[in-house]
mmCIF file with all atom_site columns, C-alpha atoms in Angstrom:
data_model
loop_
_atom_site.group_PDB
_atom_site.id
_atom_site.type_symbol
_atom_site.label_atom_id
_atom_site.label_alt_id
_atom_site.label_comp_id
_atom_site.label_asym_id
_atom_site.label_entity_id
_atom_site.label_seq_id
_atom_site.pdbx_PDB_ins_code
_atom_site.Cartn_x
_atom_site.Cartn_y
_atom_site.Cartn_z
_atom_site.occupancy
_atom_site.B_iso_or_equiv
_atom_site.pdbx_formal_charge
_atom_site.auth_seq_id
_atom_site.auth_comp_id
_atom_site.auth_asym_id
_atom_site.auth_atom_id
_atom_site.pdbx_PDB_model_num
ATOM 1   C CA . GLY A 1 1   ? 0.668   8.052   -19.171 1.00 0.00 ? 1   GLY A CA 1
ATOM 2   C CA . ALA A 1 2   ? -1.032  10.130  -16.393 1.00 0.00 ? 2   ALA A CA 1
ATOM 3   C CA . GLY A 1 3   ? -0.664  8.095   -13.042 1.00 0.00 ? 3   GLY A CA 1
ATOM 4   C CA . VAL A 1 4   ? -2.809  8.725   -10.126 1.00 0.00 ? 4   VAL A CA 1
ATOM 5   C CA . SER A 1 5   ? -3.670  12.373  -9.163  1.00 0.00 ? 5   SER A CA 1
ATOM 6   C CA . GLN A 1 6   ? -5.285  13.580  -5.428  1.00 0.00 ? 6   GLN A CA 1
ATOM 7   C CA . SER A 1 7   ? -5.124  17.017  -4.131  1.00 0.00 ? 7   SER A CA 1
ATOM 8   C CA . PRO A 1 8   ? -4.502  19.143  -2.348  1.00 0.00 ? 8   PRO A CA 1
ATOM 9   C CA . ARG A 1 9   ? -1.341  17.432  -2.190  1.00 0.00 ? 9   ARG A CA 1
ATOM 10  C CA . TYR A 1 10  ? -0.883  19.519  2.213   1.00 0.00 ? 10  TYR A CA 1
ATOM 11  C CA . LYS A 1 11  ? -4.232  20.674  4.016   1.00 0.00 ? 11  LYS A CA 1
ATOM 12  C CA . VAL A 1 12  ? -4.299  21.887  7.282   1.00 0.00 ? 12  VAL A CA 1
ATOM 13  C CA . THR A 1 13  ? -7.731  22.399  8.961   1.00 0.00 ? 13  THR A CA 1
ATOM 14  C CA . LYS A 1 14  ? -8.989  22.954  12.275  1.00 0.00 ? 14  LYS A CA 1
ATOM 15  C CA . ARG A 1 15  ? -10.200 20.925  14.656  1.00 0.00 ? 15  ARG A CA 1
ATOM 16  C CA . GLY A 1 16  ? -14.561 20.351  14.733  1.00 0.00 ? 16  GLY A CA 1
ATOM 17  C CA . GLN A 1 17  ? -13.771 21.011  10.500  1.00 0.00 ? 17  GLN A CA 1
ATOM 18  C CA . ASP A 1 18  ? -14.590 18.680  7.413   1.00 0.00 ? 18  ASP A CA 1
ATOM 19  C CA . VAL A 1 19  ? -12.554 17.946  4.839   1.00 0.00 ? 19  VAL A CA 1
ATOM 20  C CA . ALA A 1 20  ? -12.304 16.521  1.265   1.00 0.00 ? 20  ALA A CA 1
ATOM 21  C CA . LEU A 1 21  ? -9.594  14.579  -0.009  1.00 0.00 ? 21  LEU A CA 1
ATOM 22  C CA . ARG A 1 22  ? -9.673  13.972  -4.339  1.00 0.00 ? 22  ARG A CA 1
ATOM 23  C CA . CYS A 1 23  ? -7.874  11.080  -6.291  1.00 0.00 ? 23  CYS A CA 1
ATOM 24  C CA . ASP A 1 24  ? -8.038  10.070  -9.398  1.00 0.00 ? 24  ASP A CA 1
ATOM 25  C CA . PRO A 1 25  ? -7.511  7.238   -10.744 1.00 0.00 ? 25  PRO A CA 1
ATOM 26  C CA . ILE A 1 26  ? -5.271  6.592   -13.536 1.00 0.00 ? 26  ILE A CA 1
ATOM 27  C CA . SER A 1 27  ? -7.797  6.066   -16.900 1.00 0.00 ? 27  SER A CA 1
ATOM 28  C CA . GLY A 1 28  ? -9.465  2.598   -17.167 1.00 0.00 ? 28  GLY A CA 1
ATOM 29  C CA . HIS A 1 29  ? -8.438  1.662   -13.724 1.00 0.00 ? 29  HIS A CA 1
ATOM 30  C CA . VAL A 1 30  ? -12.554 0.684   -12.248 1.00 0.00 ? 30  VAL A CA 1
ATOM 31  C CA . SER A 1 31  ? -10.666 -0.867  -9.123  1.00 0.00 ? 31  SER A CA 1
ATOM 32  C CA . LEU A 1 32  ? -9.353  2.202   -6.491  1.00 0.00 ? 32  LEU A CA 1
ATOM 33  C CA . TYR A 1 33  ? -8.343  2.129   -2.954  1.00 0.00 ? 33  TYR A CA 1
ATOM 34  C CA . TRP A 1 34  ? -7.844  4.329   -0.006  1.00 0.00 ? 34  TRP A CA 1
ATOM 35  C CA . TYR A 1 35  ? -5.263  3.298   2.222   1.00 0.00 ? 35  TYR A CA 1
ATOM 36  C CA . ARG A 1 36  ? -4.128  5.883   5.702   1.00 0.00 ? 36  ARG A CA 1
ATOM 37  C CA . GLN A 1 37  ? 0.346   6.031   5.778   1.00 0.00 ? 37  GLN A CA 1
ATOM 38  C CA . ALA A 1 38  ? 1.643   7.144   9.111   1.00 0.00 ? 38  ALA A CA 1
ATOM 39  C CA . LEU A 1 39  ? 4.979   7.178   8.864   1.00 0.00 ? 39  LEU A CA 1
ATOM 40  C CA . GLY A 1 40  ? 7.677   4.797   8.749   1.00 0.00 ? 40  GLY A CA 1
ATOM 41  C CA . GLN A 1 41  ? 4.658   2.351   8.533   1.00 0.00 ? 41  GLN A CA 1
ATOM 42  C CA . GLY A 1 42  ? 2.134   0.214   5.319   1.00 0.00 ? 42  GLY A CA 1
ATOM 43  C CA . PRO A 1 43  ? -0.668  1.794   4.792   1.00 0.00 ? 43  PRO A CA 1
ATOM 44  C CA . GLU A 1 44  ? -3.782  0.981   6.731   1.00 0.00 ? 44  GLU A CA 1
ATOM 45  C CA . PHE A 1 45  ? -7.393  -0.348  4.213   1.00 0.00 ? 45  PHE A CA 1
ATOM 46  C CA . LEU A 1 46  ? -9.849  1.860   4.322   1.00 0.00 ? 46  LEU A CA 1
ATOM 47  C CA . THR A 1 47  ? -11.962 1.681   1.707   1.00 0.00 ? 47  THR A CA 1
ATOM 48  C CA . TYR A 1 48  ? -12.794 -0.264  -1.479  1.00 0.00 ? 48  TYR A CA 1
ATOM 49  C CA . PHE A 1 49  ? -14.392 0.619   -5.165  1.00 0.00 ? 49  PHE A CA 1
ATOM 50  C CA . ASN A 1 50  ? -15.509 -1.640  -7.783  1.00 0.00 ? 50  ASN A CA 1
ATOM 51  C CA . TYR A 1 51  ? -16.174 1.364   -10.383 1.00 0.00 ? 51  TYR A CA 1
ATOM 52  C CA . GLU A 1 52  ? -18.332 3.373   -9.015  1.00 0.00 ? 52  GLU A CA 1
ATOM 53  C CA . ALA A 1 53  ? -19.409 0.144   -5.666  1.00 0.00 ? 53  ALA A CA 1
ATOM 54  C CA . GLN A 1 54  ? -18.368 0.606   -2.411  1.00 0.00 ? 54  GLN A CA 1
ATOM 55  C CA . GLN A 1 55  ? -17.909 -2.692  -1.855  1.00 0.00 ? 55  GLN A CA 1
ATOM 56  C CA . ASP A 1 56  ? -15.818 -3.081  0.766   1.00 0.00 ? 56  ASP A CA 1
ATOM 57  C CA . LYS A 1 57  ? -15.747 0.068   3.536   1.00 0.00 ? 57  LYS A CA 1
ATOM 58  C CA . SER A 1 58  ? -14.451 -1.930  6.793   1.00 0.00 ? 58  SER A CA 1
ATOM 59  C CA . GLY A 1 59  ? -11.297 0.659   7.169   1.00 0.00 ? 59  GLY A CA 1
ATOM 60  C CA . LEU A 1 60  ? -13.629 3.504   7.871   1.00 0.00 ? 60  LEU A CA 1
ATOM 61  C CA . PRO A 1 61  ? -12.328 4.234   11.493  1.00 0.00 ? 61  PRO A CA 1
ATOM 62  C CA . ASN A 1 62  ? -15.306 5.716   11.947  1.00 0.00 ? 62  ASN A CA 1
ATOM 63  C CA . ASP A 1 63  ? -19.099 7.091   10.987  1.00 0.00 ? 63  ASP A CA 1
ATOM 64  C CA . ARG A 1 64  ? -17.212 10.751  10.258  1.00 0.00 ? 64  ARG A CA 1
ATOM 65  C CA . PHE A 1 65  ? -15.309 9.280   7.195   1.00 0.00 ? 65  PHE A CA 1
ATOM 66  C CA . SER A 1 66  ? -16.569 8.555   3.918   1.00 0.00 ? 66  SER A CA 1
ATOM 67  C CA . ALA A 1 67  ? -16.171 7.740   0.886   1.00 0.00 ? 67  ALA A CA 1
ATOM 68  C CA . GLU A 1 68  ? -17.751 7.985   -2.342  1.00 0.00 ? 68  GLU A CA 1
ATOM 69  C CA . ARG A 1 69  ? -16.770 7.421   -6.778  1.00 0.00 ? 69  ARG A CA 1
ATOM 70  C CA . PRO A 1 70  ? -20.028 7.965   -8.255  1.00 0.00 ? 70  PRO A CA 1
ATOM 71  C CA . GLU A 1 71  ? -19.113 7.620   -12.197 1.00 0.00 ? 71  GLU A CA 1
ATOM 72  C CA . GLY A 1 72  ? -16.574 5.197   -11.220 1.00 0.00 ? 72  GLY A CA 1
ATOM 73  C CA . SER A 1 73  ? -14.243 6.993   -12.147 1.00 0.00 ? 73  SER A CA 1
ATOM 74  C CA . ILE A 1 74  ? -12.633 10.126  -9.581  1.00 0.00 ? 74  ILE A CA 1
ATOM 75  C CA . SER A 1 75  ? -12.631 9.561   -5.839  1.00 0.00 ? 75  SER A CA 1
ATOM 76  C CA . THR A 1 76  ? -13.373 11.794  -2.647  1.00 0.00 ? 76  THR A CA 1
ATOM 77  C CA . LEU A 1 77  ? -13.006 11.274  1.013   1.00 0.00 ? 77  LEU A CA 1
ATOM 78  C CA . THR A 1 78  ? -14.898 13.404  3.472   1.00 0.00 ? 78  THR A CA 1
ATOM 79  C CA . ILE A 1 79  ? -14.027 12.959  6.588   1.00 0.00 ? 79  ILE A CA 1
ATOM 80  C CA . GLN A 1 80  ? -15.897 15.096  9.119   1.00 0.00 ? 80  GLN A CA 1
ATOM 81  C CA . ARG A 1 81  ? -15.834 17.578  12.507  1.00 0.00 ? 81  ARG A CA 1
ATOM 82  C CA . THR A 1 82  ? -12.304 16.510  12.593  1.00 0.00 ? 82  THR A CA 1
ATOM 83  C CA . GLU A 1 83  ? -9.849  15.720  15.464  1.00 0.00 ? 83  GLU A CA 1
ATOM 84  C CA . GLN A 1 84  ? -5.922  15.505  15.442  1.00 0.00 ? 84  GLN A CA 1
ATOM 85  C CA . ARG A 1 85  ? -5.599  12.080  15.755  1.00 0.00 ? 85  ARG A CA 1
ATOM 86  C CA . ASP A 1 86  ? -7.079  12.201  11.542  1.00 0.00 ? 86  ASP A CA 1
ATOM 87  C CA . SER A 1 87  ? -3.417  13.983  10.985  1.00 0.00 ? 87  SER A CA 1
ATOM 88  C CA . ALA A 1 88  ? -1.747  10.867  8.703   1.00 0.00 ? 88  ALA A CA 1
ATOM 89  C CA . MET A 1 89  ? -1.355  11.130  4.865   1.00 0.00 ? 89  MET A CA 1
ATOM 90  C CA . TYR A 1 90  ? -4.059  9.494   2.721   1.00 0.00 ? 90  TYR A CA 1
ATOM 91  C CA . ARG A 1 91  ? -2.940  7.787   0.040   1.00 0.00 ? 91  ARG A CA 1
ATOM 92  C CA . CYS A 1 92  ? -5.296  6.721   -2.903  1.00 0.00 ? 92  CYS A CA 1
ATOM 93  C CA . ALA A 1 93  ? -4.610  4.460   -5.446  1.00 0.00 ? 93  ALA A CA 1
ATOM 94  C CA . SER A 1 94  ? -5.755  1.908   -8.242  1.00 0.00 ? 94  SER A CA 1
ATOM 95  C CA . SER A 1 95  ? -4.954  -0.855  -10.292 1.00 0.00 ? 95  SER A CA 1
ATOM 96  C CA . GLN A 1 96  ? -6.485  -3.375  -12.633 1.00 0.00 ? 96  GLN A CA 1
ATOM 97  C CA . PRO A 1 97  ? -9.540  -5.506  -11.912 1.00 0.00 ? 97  PRO A CA 1
ATOM 98  C CA . THR A 1 98  ? -8.848  -7.481  -10.127 1.00 0.00 ? 98  THR A CA 1
ATOM 99  C CA . GLY A 1 99  ? -10.685 -10.354 -12.452 1.00 0.00 ? 99  GLY A CA 1
ATOM 100 C CA . LEU A 1 100 ? -10.637 -13.967 -11.935 1.00 0.00 ? 100 LEU A CA 1
ATOM 101 C CA . ALA A 1 101 ? -11.288 -15.090 -8.196  1.00 0.00 ? 101 ALA A CA 1
ATOM 102 C CA . GLY A 1 102 ? -7.736  -14.491 -6.017  1.00 0.00 ? 102 GLY A CA 1
ATOM 103 C CA . VAL A 1 103 ? -5.795  -12.623 -8.267  1.00 0.00 ? 103 VAL A CA 1
ATOM 104 C CA . SER A 1 104 ? -5.151  -9.725  -7.495  1.00 0.00 ? 104 SER A CA 1
ATOM 105 C CA . TYR A 1 105 ? -3.183  -7.315  -9.704  1.00 0.00 ? 105 TYR A CA 1
ATOM 106 C CA . GLU A 1 106 ? -1.080  -4.333  -9.485  1.00 0.00 ? 106 GLU A CA 1
ATOM 107 C CA . GLN A 1 107 ? -1.802  -1.324  -6.904  1.00 0.00 ? 107 GLN A CA 1
ATOM 108 C CA . TYR A 1 108 ? -0.726  2.066   -8.203  1.00 0.00 ? 108 TYR A CA 1
ATOM 109 C CA . PHE A 1 109 ? -0.103  4.311   -5.773  1.00 0.00 ? 109 PHE A CA 1
ATOM 110 C CA . GLY A 1 110 ? -1.101  8.694   -5.634  1.00 0.00 ? 110 GLY A CA 1
ATOM 111 C CA . PRO A 1 111 ? 1.237   11.042  -4.281  1.00 0.00 ? 111 PRO A CA 1
ATOM 112 C CA . GLY A 1 112 ? -1.200  11.296  -1.370  1.00 0.00 ? 112 GLY A CA 1
ATOM 113 C CA . THR A 1 113 ? -2.452  13.829  0.837   1.00 0.00 ? 113 THR A CA 1
ATOM 114 C CA . ARG A 1 114 ? -0.977  15.154  3.553   1.00 0.00 ? 114 ARG A CA 1
ATOM 115 C CA . LEU A 1 115 ? -3.868  16.308  6.590   1.00 0.00 ? 115 LEU A CA 1
ATOM 116 C CA . THR A 1 116 ? -2.913  18.247  9.630   1.00 0.00 ? 116 THR A CA 1
ATOM 117 C CA . VAL A 1 117 ? -5.664  19.187  12.039  1.00 0.00 ? 117 VAL A CA 1
ATOM 118 C CA . THR A 1 118 ? -4.291  21.569  14.243  1.00 0.00 ? 118 THR A CA 1
ATOM 119 C CA . GLY B 2 1   ? -7.493  -11.066 11.996  1.00 0.00 ? 1   GLY B CA 1
ATOM 120 C CA . GLU B 2 2   ? -5.253  -11.470 9.046   1.00 0.00 ? 2   GLU B CA 1
ATOM 121 C CA . ASN B 2 3   ? -2.429  -10.217 9.440   1.00 0.00 ? 3   ASN B CA 1
ATOM 122 C CA . VAL B 2 4   ? 1.542   -10.263 7.772   1.00 0.00 ? 4   VAL B CA 1
ATOM 123 C CA . GLU B 2 5   ? 4.458   -9.572  10.046  1.00 0.00 ? 5   GLU B CA 1
ATOM 124 C CA . GLN B 2 6   ? 7.789   -8.090  8.187   1.00 0.00 ? 6   GLN B CA 1
ATOM 125 C CA . HIS B 2 7   ? 11.136  -8.798  9.902   1.00 0.00 ? 7   HIS B CA 1
ATOM 126 C CA . PRO B 2 8   ? 13.501  -7.060  10.132  1.00 0.00 ? 8   PRO B CA 1
ATOM 127 C CA . SER B 2 9   ? 11.728  -3.719  10.716  1.00 0.00 ? 9   SER B CA 1
ATOM 128 C CA . THR B 2 10  ? 15.587  -2.257  9.740   1.00 0.00 ? 10  THR B CA 1
ATOM 129 C CA . LEU B 2 11  ? 18.520  -3.667  7.913   1.00 0.00 ? 11  LEU B CA 1
ATOM 130 C CA . SER B 2 12  ? 21.890  -1.893  7.331   1.00 0.00 ? 12  SER B CA 1
ATOM 131 C CA . VAL B 2 13  ? 24.233  -3.480  4.689   1.00 0.00 ? 13  VAL B CA 1
ATOM 132 C CA . GLN B 2 14  ? 27.548  -3.146  3.219   1.00 0.00 ? 14  GLN B CA 1
ATOM 133 C CA . GLU B 2 15  ? 27.031  -1.961  -0.310  1.00 0.00 ? 15  GLU B CA 1
ATOM 134 C CA . GLY B 2 16  ? 27.706  -4.778  -2.824  1.00 0.00 ? 16  GLY B CA 1
ATOM 135 C CA . ASP B 2 17  ? 25.864  -7.592  -0.179  1.00 0.00 ? 17  ASP B CA 1
ATOM 136 C CA . SER B 2 18  ? 22.957  -8.971  0.227   1.00 0.00 ? 18  SER B CA 1
ATOM 137 C CA . ALA B 2 19  ? 19.622  -7.905  1.779   1.00 0.00 ? 19  ALA B CA 1
ATOM 138 C CA . VAL B 2 20  ? 16.766  -10.439 3.065   1.00 0.00 ? 20  VAL B CA 1
ATOM 139 C CA . ILE B 2 21  ? 13.441  -9.305  4.383   1.00 0.00 ? 21  ILE B CA 1
ATOM 140 C CA . LYS B 2 22  ? 10.988  -11.831 5.737   1.00 0.00 ? 22  LYS B CA 1
ATOM 141 C CA . CYS B 2 23  ? 7.745   -12.037 6.035   1.00 0.00 ? 23  CYS B CA 1
ATOM 142 C CA . THR B 2 24  ? 5.057   -13.890 7.366   1.00 0.00 ? 24  THR B CA 1
ATOM 143 C CA . TYR B 2 25  ? 1.250   -14.279 7.241   1.00 0.00 ? 25  TYR B CA 1
ATOM 144 C CA . SER B 2 26  ? -2.646  -16.119 8.632   1.00 0.00 ? 26  SER B CA 1
ATOM 145 C CA . ASP B 2 27  ? -4.499  -16.372 6.115   1.00 0.00 ? 27  ASP B CA 1
ATOM 146 C CA . SER B 2 28  ? -3.460  -20.168 4.314   1.00 0.00 ? 28  SER B CA 1
ATOM 147 C CA . ALA B 2 29  ? -6.450  -18.192 1.721   1.00 0.00 ? 29  ALA B CA 1
ATOM 148 C CA . SER B 2 30  ? -4.075  -15.929 0.322   1.00 0.00 ? 30  SER B CA 1
ATOM 149 C CA . ASN B 2 31  ? -2.805  -16.684 -3.306  1.00 0.00 ? 31  ASN B CA 1
ATOM 150 C CA . TYR B 2 32  ? -0.860  -13.144 -4.123  1.00 0.00 ? 32  TYR B CA 1
ATOM 151 C CA . PHE B 2 33  ? 2.215   -11.485 -2.503  1.00 0.00 ? 33  PHE B CA 1
ATOM 152 C CA . PRO B 2 34  ? 4.072   -8.427  -3.701  1.00 0.00 ? 34  PRO B CA 1
ATOM 153 C CA . TRP B 2 35  ? 6.708   -5.736  -2.522  1.00 0.00 ? 35  TRP B CA 1
ATOM 154 C CA . TYR B 2 36  ? 6.459   -1.864  -2.365  1.00 0.00 ? 36  TYR B CA 1
ATOM 155 C CA . LYS B 2 37  ? 9.226   0.043   -2.591  1.00 0.00 ? 37  LYS B CA 1
ATOM 156 C CA . GLN B 2 38  ? 8.731   3.443   -0.432  1.00 0.00 ? 38  GLN B CA 1
ATOM 157 C CA . GLU B 2 39  ? 11.651  5.980   -0.572  1.00 0.00 ? 39  GLU B CA 1
ATOM 158 C CA . LEU B 2 40  ? 11.558  9.150   1.228   1.00 0.00 ? 40  LEU B CA 1
ATOM 159 C CA . GLY B 2 41  ? 9.057   11.128  0.955   1.00 0.00 ? 41  GLY B CA 1
ATOM 160 C CA . LYS B 2 42  ? 7.651   9.165   -2.037  1.00 0.00 ? 42  LYS B CA 1
ATOM 161 C CA . ARG B 2 43  ? 5.034   6.990   -3.319  1.00 0.00 ? 43  ARG B CA 1
ATOM 162 C CA . PRO B 2 44  ? 5.610   2.620   -2.594  1.00 0.00 ? 44  PRO B CA 1
ATOM 163 C CA . GLN B 2 45  ? 5.582   1.165   -6.200  1.00 0.00 ? 45  GLN B CA 1
ATOM 164 C CA . LEU B 2 46  ? 5.320   -2.273  -6.992  1.00 0.00 ? 46  LEU B CA 1
ATOM 165 C CA . ILE B 2 47  ? 8.887   -4.001  -7.377  1.00 0.00 ? 47  ILE B CA 1
ATOM 166 C CA . ILE B 2 48  ? 8.101   -7.349  -7.489  1.00 0.00 ? 48  ILE B CA 1
ATOM 167 C CA . ASP B 2 49  ? 5.839   -10.142 -6.948  1.00 0.00 ? 49  ASP B CA 1
ATOM 168 C CA . ILE B 2 50  ? 4.846   -13.541 -6.630  1.00 0.00 ? 50  ILE B CA 1
ATOM 169 C CA . ARG B 2 51  ? 1.544   -16.107 -7.498  1.00 0.00 ? 51  ARG B CA 1
ATOM 170 C CA . SER B 2 52  ? 0.238   -19.241 -5.129  1.00 0.00 ? 52  SER B CA 1
ATOM 171 C CA . ASN B 2 53  ? 1.433   -21.507 -7.771  1.00 0.00 ? 53  ASN B CA 1
ATOM 172 C CA . VAL B 2 54  ? 5.416   -20.632 -8.420  1.00 0.00 ? 54  VAL B CA 1
ATOM 173 C CA . GLY B 2 55  ? 8.316   -20.973 -5.572  1.00 0.00 ? 55  GLY B CA 1
ATOM 174 C CA . GLU B 2 56  ? 10.168  -18.304 -6.636  1.00 0.00 ? 56  GLU B CA 1
ATOM 175 C CA . LYS B 2 57  ? 11.070  -15.736 -8.826  1.00 0.00 ? 57  LYS B CA 1
ATOM 176 C CA . LYS B 2 58  ? 13.843  -13.713 -10.351 1.00 0.00 ? 58  LYS B CA 1
ATOM 177 C CA . ASP B 2 59  ? 14.202  -10.321 -12.091 1.00 0.00 ? 59  ASP B CA 1
ATOM 178 C CA . GLN B 2 60  ? 17.542  -9.338  -12.023 1.00 0.00 ? 60  GLN B CA 1
ATOM 179 C CA . ARG B 2 61  ? 19.115  -7.859  -7.990  1.00 0.00 ? 61  ARG B CA 1
ATOM 180 C CA . ILE B 2 62  ? 15.517  -8.835  -7.082  1.00 0.00 ? 62  ILE B CA 1
ATOM 181 C CA . ALA B 2 63  ? 14.856  -11.892 -5.564  1.00 0.00 ? 63  ALA B CA 1
ATOM 182 C CA . VAL B 2 64  ? 11.962  -13.132 -4.597  1.00 0.00 ? 64  VAL B CA 1
ATOM 183 C CA . THR B 2 65  ? 10.685  -17.140 -2.868  1.00 0.00 ? 65  THR B CA 1
ATOM 184 C CA . LEU B 2 66  ? 7.714   -18.195 -0.997  1.00 0.00 ? 66  LEU B CA 1
ATOM 185 C CA . ASN B 2 67  ? 6.923   -21.370 1.363   1.00 0.00 ? 67  ASN B CA 1
ATOM 186 C CA . LYS B 2 68  ? 3.086   -21.134 1.334   1.00 0.00 ? 68  LYS B CA 1
ATOM 187 C CA . THR B 2 69  ? 3.611   -24.396 3.834   1.00 0.00 ? 69  THR B CA 1
ATOM 188 C CA . ALA B 2 70  ? 5.714   -22.525 6.172   1.00 0.00 ? 70  ALA B CA 1
ATOM 189 C CA . LYS B 2 71  ? 3.012   -19.406 4.971   1.00 0.00 ? 71  LYS B CA 1
ATOM 190 C CA . HIS B 2 72  ? 6.062   -16.748 4.310   1.00 0.00 ? 72  HIS B CA 1
ATOM 191 C CA . PHE B 2 73  ? 8.106   -15.684 1.999   1.00 0.00 ? 73  PHE B CA 1
ATOM 192 C CA . SER B 2 74  ? 10.901  -13.283 1.517   1.00 0.00 ? 74  SER B CA 1
ATOM 193 C CA . LEU B 2 75  ? 13.023  -10.339 -0.800  1.00 0.00 ? 75  LEU B CA 1
ATOM 194 C CA . HIS B 2 76  ? 16.178  -11.192 -1.573  1.00 0.00 ? 76  HIS B CA 1
ATOM 195 C CA . ILE B 2 77  ? 18.288  -8.363  -2.938  1.00 0.00 ? 77  ILE B CA 1
ATOM 196 C CA . THR B 2 78  ? 22.042  -8.737  -3.909  1.00 0.00 ? 78  THR B CA 1
ATOM 197 C CA . GLU B 2 79  ? 25.019  -6.224  -4.879  1.00 0.00 ? 79  GLU B CA 1
ATOM 198 C CA . THR B 2 80  ? 23.551  -3.586  -2.778  1.00 0.00 ? 80  THR B CA 1
ATOM 199 C CA . GLN B 2 81  ? 23.762  -0.608  -4.367  1.00 0.00 ? 81  GLN B CA 1
ATOM 200 C CA . PRO B 2 82  ? 22.660  3.108   -2.303  1.00 0.00 ? 82  PRO B CA 1
ATOM 201 C CA . GLU B 2 83  ? 19.635  3.987   -4.558  1.00 0.00 ? 83  GLU B CA 1
ATOM 202 C CA . ASP B 2 84  ? 18.896  0.279   -3.197  1.00 0.00 ? 84  ASP B CA 1
ATOM 203 C CA . SER B 2 85  ? 18.278  2.627   0.603   1.00 0.00 ? 85  SER B CA 1
ATOM 204 C CA . ALA B 2 86  ? 14.657  3.573   0.502   1.00 0.00 ? 86  ALA B CA 1
ATOM 205 C CA . VAL B 2 87  ? 11.288  1.355   3.380   1.00 0.00 ? 87  VAL B CA 1
ATOM 206 C CA . TYR B 2 88  ? 10.451  -2.037  1.885   1.00 0.00 ? 88  TYR B CA 1
ATOM 207 C CA . PHE B 2 89  ? 6.531   -3.579  2.185   1.00 0.00 ? 89  PHE B CA 1
ATOM 208 C CA . CYS B 2 90  ? 5.325   -6.409  2.360   1.00 0.00 ? 90  CYS B CA 1
ATOM 209 C CA . ALA B 2 91  ? 1.434   -7.591  1.950   1.00 0.00 ? 91  ALA B CA 1
ATOM 210 C CA . ALA B 2 92  ? -0.735  -10.326 0.698   1.00 0.00 ? 92  ALA B CA 1
ATOM 211 C CA . SER B 2 93  ? -4.065  -10.693 -0.911  1.00 0.00 ? 93  SER B CA 1
ATOM 212 C CA . ILE B 2 94  ? -6.928  -11.419 1.302   1.00 0.00 ? 94  ILE B CA 1
ATOM 213 C CA . ARG B 2 95  ? -10.827 -11.316 0.029   1.00 0.00 ? 95  ARG B CA 1
ATOM 214 C CA . ASP B 2 96  ? -8.989  -11.227 -3.772  1.00 0.00 ? 96  ASP B CA 1
ATOM 215 C CA . TYR B 2 97  ? -8.980  -7.333  -3.986  1.00 0.00 ? 97  TYR B CA 1
ATOM 216 C CA . GLN B 2 98  ? -6.928  -6.034  -0.947  1.00 0.00 ? 98  GLN B CA 1
ATOM 217 C CA . LEU B 2 99  ? -3.823  -5.985  1.079   1.00 0.00 ? 99  LEU B CA 1
ATOM 218 C CA . ILE B 2 100 ? -2.629  -6.251  3.783   1.00 0.00 ? 100 ILE B CA 1
ATOM 219 C CA . TRP B 2 101 ? 0.727   -4.474  4.708   1.00 0.00 ? 101 TRP B CA 1
ATOM 220 C CA . GLY B 2 102 ? 3.558   -5.260  6.941   1.00 0.00 ? 102 GLY B CA 1
ATOM 221 C CA . ALA B 2 103 ? 4.332   -3.341  8.515   1.00 0.00 ? 103 ALA B CA 1
ATOM 222 C CA . GLY B 2 104 ? 7.785   -2.315  6.656   1.00 0.00 ? 104 GLY B CA 1
ATOM 223 C CA . THR B 2 105 ? 12.216  -2.730  6.720   1.00 0.00 ? 105 THR B CA 1
ATOM 224 C CA . LYS B 2 106 ? 14.008  0.144   6.439   1.00 0.00 ? 106 LYS B CA 1
ATOM 225 C CA . LEU B 2 107 ? 17.183  -1.240  4.119   1.00 0.00 ? 107 LEU B CA 1
ATOM 226 C CA . ILE B 2 108 ? 20.454  0.910   4.693   1.00 0.00 ? 108 ILE B CA 1
ATOM 227 C CA . ILE B 2 109 ? 23.266  1.044   2.185   1.00 0.00 ? 109 ILE B CA 1
ATOM 228 C CA . LYS B 2 110 ? 26.351  1.528   3.732   1.00 0.00 ? 110 LYS B CA 1
ATOM 229 C CA . PRO B 2 111 ? 29.264  3.155   1.436   1.00 0.00 ? 111 PRO B CA 1
#
């Protein structure tokens, strides 16, 4: 079946503009994650959704970053008033429900959106 | 806070030799430990994982070992091949749903 998809794949924007990054998870995956990944580094957690509920947003760097998943499927990460330091690869991942307490499941990553703020 | 340390940052081995990558974690409640492989320009993909009730797991040429007492786990790749060249990330679960990631190991297979 189809994997996780993200759009756009590349986004160049001017400092101060708002951007919206989209993630379409694997069908049936109720858990959705947003990460930021710097070149050569591991994914940095931003936020987590269980169905439409944003259950953890502790990784969002500041209040310019927000995310939503209104119908429990597609999610949008929005960055307002972009700054050069926001330039990075933004990835989303989806997984099966985490199920019983303490059980984690494989996360399937999307191809990422490469954001460049000029 | 919780963290995962991964070593070495770069590992170069001769084709056919074994490679070992080590990680330590800080949260004693962590109970799920996946390893992901990321080829250049590609997305991370799971290659093997282990849960805290198991000490070792093997899948063909790759194996993972876990020492919960010492809070460390390792990835072992035997008979390395050119297609094993990639960046490998370890991770440990926290709060049931979240993963804390290591900084990655760049594995280079020399012909």
